[in-house]
XYZ file of C-alpha atoms in Angstrom:
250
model
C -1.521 -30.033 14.959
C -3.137 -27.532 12.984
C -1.247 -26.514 10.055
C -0.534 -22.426 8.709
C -3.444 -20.702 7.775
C -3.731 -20.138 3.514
C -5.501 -18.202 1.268
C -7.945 -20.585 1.169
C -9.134 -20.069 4.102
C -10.205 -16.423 3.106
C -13.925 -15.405 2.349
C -15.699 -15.569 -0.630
C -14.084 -13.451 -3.463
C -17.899 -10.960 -3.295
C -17.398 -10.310 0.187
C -15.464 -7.385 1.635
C -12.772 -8.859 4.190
C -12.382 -7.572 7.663
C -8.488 -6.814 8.763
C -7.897 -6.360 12.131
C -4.604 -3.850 12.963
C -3.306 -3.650 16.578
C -0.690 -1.340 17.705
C -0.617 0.718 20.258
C 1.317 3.503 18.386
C -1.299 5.194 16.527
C 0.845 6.621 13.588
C 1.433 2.887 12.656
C -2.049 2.102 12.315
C -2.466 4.960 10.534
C 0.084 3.720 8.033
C -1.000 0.898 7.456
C -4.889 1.707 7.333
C -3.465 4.336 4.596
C -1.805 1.531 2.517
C -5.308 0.097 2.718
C -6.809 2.658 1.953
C -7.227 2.049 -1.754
C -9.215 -1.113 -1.236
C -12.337 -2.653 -0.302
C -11.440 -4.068 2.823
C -13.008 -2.974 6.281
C -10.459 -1.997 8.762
C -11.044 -3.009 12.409
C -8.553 -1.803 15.099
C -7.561 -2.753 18.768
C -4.245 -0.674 20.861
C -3.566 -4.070 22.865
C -3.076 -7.497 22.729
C -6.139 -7.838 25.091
C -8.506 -5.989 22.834
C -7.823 -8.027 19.756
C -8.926 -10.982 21.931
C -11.718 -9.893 22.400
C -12.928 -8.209 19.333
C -11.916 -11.875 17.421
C -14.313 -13.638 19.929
C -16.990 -11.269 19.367
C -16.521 -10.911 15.667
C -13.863 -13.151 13.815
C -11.992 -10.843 11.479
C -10.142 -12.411 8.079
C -6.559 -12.058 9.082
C -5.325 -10.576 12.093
C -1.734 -8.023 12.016
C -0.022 -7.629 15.501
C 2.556 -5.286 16.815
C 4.916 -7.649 18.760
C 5.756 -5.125 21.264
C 2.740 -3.834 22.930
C 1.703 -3.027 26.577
C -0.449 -5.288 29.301
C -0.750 -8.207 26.548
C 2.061 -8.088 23.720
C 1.486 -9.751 20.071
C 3.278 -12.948 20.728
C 1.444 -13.442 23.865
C -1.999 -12.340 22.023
C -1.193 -14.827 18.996
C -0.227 -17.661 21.509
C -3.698 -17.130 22.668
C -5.731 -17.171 19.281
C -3.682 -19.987 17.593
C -4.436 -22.347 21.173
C -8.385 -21.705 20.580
C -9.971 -24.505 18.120
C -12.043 -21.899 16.606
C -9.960 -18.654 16.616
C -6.972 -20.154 15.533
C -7.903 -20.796 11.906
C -7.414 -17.039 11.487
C -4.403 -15.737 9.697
C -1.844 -14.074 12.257
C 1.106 -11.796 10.594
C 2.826 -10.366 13.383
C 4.738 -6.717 13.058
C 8.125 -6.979 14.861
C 11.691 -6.035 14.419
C 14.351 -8.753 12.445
C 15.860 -9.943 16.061
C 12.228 -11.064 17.492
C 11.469 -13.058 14.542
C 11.960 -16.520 14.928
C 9.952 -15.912 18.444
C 7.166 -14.755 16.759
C 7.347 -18.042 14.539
C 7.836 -20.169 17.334
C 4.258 -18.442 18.753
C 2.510 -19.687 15.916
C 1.804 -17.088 13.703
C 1.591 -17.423 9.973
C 4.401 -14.612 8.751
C 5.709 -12.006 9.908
C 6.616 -8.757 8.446
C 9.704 -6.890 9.483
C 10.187 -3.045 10.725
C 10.567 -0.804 8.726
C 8.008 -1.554 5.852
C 6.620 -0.349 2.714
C 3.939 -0.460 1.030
C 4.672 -2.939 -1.169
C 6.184 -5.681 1.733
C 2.566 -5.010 3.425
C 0.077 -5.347 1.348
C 2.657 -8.743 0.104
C 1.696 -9.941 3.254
C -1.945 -8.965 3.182
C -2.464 -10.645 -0.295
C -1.192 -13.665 0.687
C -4.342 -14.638 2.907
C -7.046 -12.244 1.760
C -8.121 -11.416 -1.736
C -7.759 -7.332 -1.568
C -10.217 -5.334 -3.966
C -8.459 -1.955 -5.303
C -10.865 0.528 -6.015
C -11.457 2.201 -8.696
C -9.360 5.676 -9.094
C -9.822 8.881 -10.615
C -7.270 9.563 -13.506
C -7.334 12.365 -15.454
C -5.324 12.757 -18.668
C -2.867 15.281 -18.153
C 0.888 16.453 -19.564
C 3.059 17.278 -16.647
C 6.899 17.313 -16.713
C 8.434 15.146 -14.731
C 12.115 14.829 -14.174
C 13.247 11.826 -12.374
C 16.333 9.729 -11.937
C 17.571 6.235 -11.752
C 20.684 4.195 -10.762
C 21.436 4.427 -14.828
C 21.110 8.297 -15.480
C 18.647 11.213 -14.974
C 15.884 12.260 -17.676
C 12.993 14.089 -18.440
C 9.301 13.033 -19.824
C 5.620 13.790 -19.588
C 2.704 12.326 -18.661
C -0.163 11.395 -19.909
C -2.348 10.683 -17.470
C -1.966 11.155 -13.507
C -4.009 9.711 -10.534
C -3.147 10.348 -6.550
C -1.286 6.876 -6.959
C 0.368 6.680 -10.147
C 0.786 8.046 -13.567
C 1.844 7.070 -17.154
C 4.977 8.391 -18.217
C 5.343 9.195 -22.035
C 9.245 7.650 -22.413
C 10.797 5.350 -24.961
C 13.400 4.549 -22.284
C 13.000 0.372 -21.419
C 13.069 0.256 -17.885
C 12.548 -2.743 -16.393
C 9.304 -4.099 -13.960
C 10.011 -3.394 -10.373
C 12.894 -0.323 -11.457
C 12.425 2.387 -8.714
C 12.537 6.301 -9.544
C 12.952 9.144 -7.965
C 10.554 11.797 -9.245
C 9.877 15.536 -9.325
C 6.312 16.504 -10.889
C 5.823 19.795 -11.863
C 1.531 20.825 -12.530
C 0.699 23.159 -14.331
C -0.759 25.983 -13.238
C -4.769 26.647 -12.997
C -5.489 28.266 -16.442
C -6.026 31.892 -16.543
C -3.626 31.931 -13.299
C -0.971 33.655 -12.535
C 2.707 32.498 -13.020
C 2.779 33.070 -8.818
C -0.014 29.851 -8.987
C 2.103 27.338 -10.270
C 2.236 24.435 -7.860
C 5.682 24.062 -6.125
C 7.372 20.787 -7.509
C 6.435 17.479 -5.905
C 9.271 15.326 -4.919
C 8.005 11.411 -4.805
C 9.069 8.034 -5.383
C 7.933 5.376 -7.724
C 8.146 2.120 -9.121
C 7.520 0.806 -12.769
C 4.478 -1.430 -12.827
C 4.206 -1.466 -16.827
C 6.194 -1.254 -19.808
C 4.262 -0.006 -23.403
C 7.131 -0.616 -26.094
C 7.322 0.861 -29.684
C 5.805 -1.488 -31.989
C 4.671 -0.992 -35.796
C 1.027 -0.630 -36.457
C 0.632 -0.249 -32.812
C -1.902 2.835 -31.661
C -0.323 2.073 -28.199
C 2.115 5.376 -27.130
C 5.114 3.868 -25.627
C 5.538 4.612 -22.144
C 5.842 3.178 -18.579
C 2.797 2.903 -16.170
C 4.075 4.267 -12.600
C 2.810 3.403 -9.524
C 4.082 5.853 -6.450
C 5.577 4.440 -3.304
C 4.553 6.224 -0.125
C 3.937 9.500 -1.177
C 4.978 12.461 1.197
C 1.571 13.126 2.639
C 1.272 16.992 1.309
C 2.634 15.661 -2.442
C -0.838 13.412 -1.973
C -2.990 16.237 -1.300
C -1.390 18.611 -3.762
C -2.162 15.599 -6.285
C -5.309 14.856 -5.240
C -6.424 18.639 -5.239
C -5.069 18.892 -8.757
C -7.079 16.170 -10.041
C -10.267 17.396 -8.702
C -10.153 21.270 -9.802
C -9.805 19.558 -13.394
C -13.009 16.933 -13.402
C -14.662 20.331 -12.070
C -14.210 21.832 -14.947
């Protein structure tokens, strides 16, 4: 019996790896293509069970993520049918289903499963675990910006001082730990030379501590915590994003 697929199995580190997505609710393939969206991979997508067959016959992707609940051929049925080929069944399977259907997904032989509702984080968990994923690179600007944000131990206020559309670094001696999530409100500054009516409207968003700078003598290092957001309300993205480019215009 063949045994789970691995990350060994994946391509070469230099090559970009194909994911295949299938869903037949669009706005959760466009969720997850957008947690993808800040790597290298190529992102292939099929609406039914039946079409993923047939795109991994005519072009074996690198792993394979299937809605368990889809019309005319359904993910467990479609995963039966890849993990029963001698070929197409070396391909990583994580099937996308709710916490009641999971042990039937097992039992259909795919190699994880991730459970409704996810974030970002849980997916690209999943995704990492059987293909190497290439970030790339992102446009940070350095920037201050107050930011007031909150956690289970108190509320506070710091600037940044630097931003990108996906994180920023947050000038605070404060020690939280790895992993701590906040909840943020950014406040830009407005376009120099504008007018007070200009000033972006605070952006509400989530994030998570990814890195901890702490005070240490002789150290040029400013002590701080690197942030990395967590599913950003789609307008807080663009505000960001726009932000970021009027300043490298300048």
């Amino acid at each position: 019996m063949r045994g789970p697929a691995t990350r060994r199995d994946a391509p070469d580190e230099g090559r970009v790896v194909r994911i295949l997505l299938v869903d037949d609710v669009l706005p959760l393939i466009e969720l997850q293509k957008n947690y993808l969206k800040r790597t290298t991979c190529r992102i292939l997508t099929a609406r039914t069970g039946s079409q993923a067959l047939q795109l991994c016959r005519l072009d074996p992707p690198d792993l394979v993520l299937l809605d368990a609940a889809m019309p005319e051929m359904d993910g467990v049925s479609a995963c039966r049918s890849l993990k029963a080929d001698p070929v197409l069944g070396r391909i990583p399977i994580v099937i996308v289903t709710s916490a009641d259907r999971r042990e039937e997904c097992l039992r259909a032989g795919c190699d994880d499963v991730l459970i409704k509702p996810f974030e970002s984080t849980a997916f690209l968990e999943r995704v990492r675990r059987f293909v190497p994923l290439a970030e790339r690179l992102e446009s940070r600007i350095p920037v201050s910006c107050r930011v007031e944000f909150r956690a289970r131990i108190g509320s506070y206020t710091a600037y940044t001082r630097d931003l990108s559309a996906h994180g920023m670094f947050l000038k605070s001696p404060r020690p939280f730990a790895v992993g701590t999530r906040l909840q943020m409100v950014i406040h830009l500054p407005r376009p120099r030379g504008g007018r007070p009516s200009e000033k972006p409207a605070p952006l509400p968003v989530e994030g998570e501590v990814r890195r901890i700078i702490r005070q240490a003598a002789g150290s040029r290092l400013l002590p701080g915590i690197g942030i990395r957001f967590v599913d950003p309300p789609p307008e807080a993205l663009r505000v960001i994003e726009e932000f970021i480019a009027a300043r490298r215009a300048r």
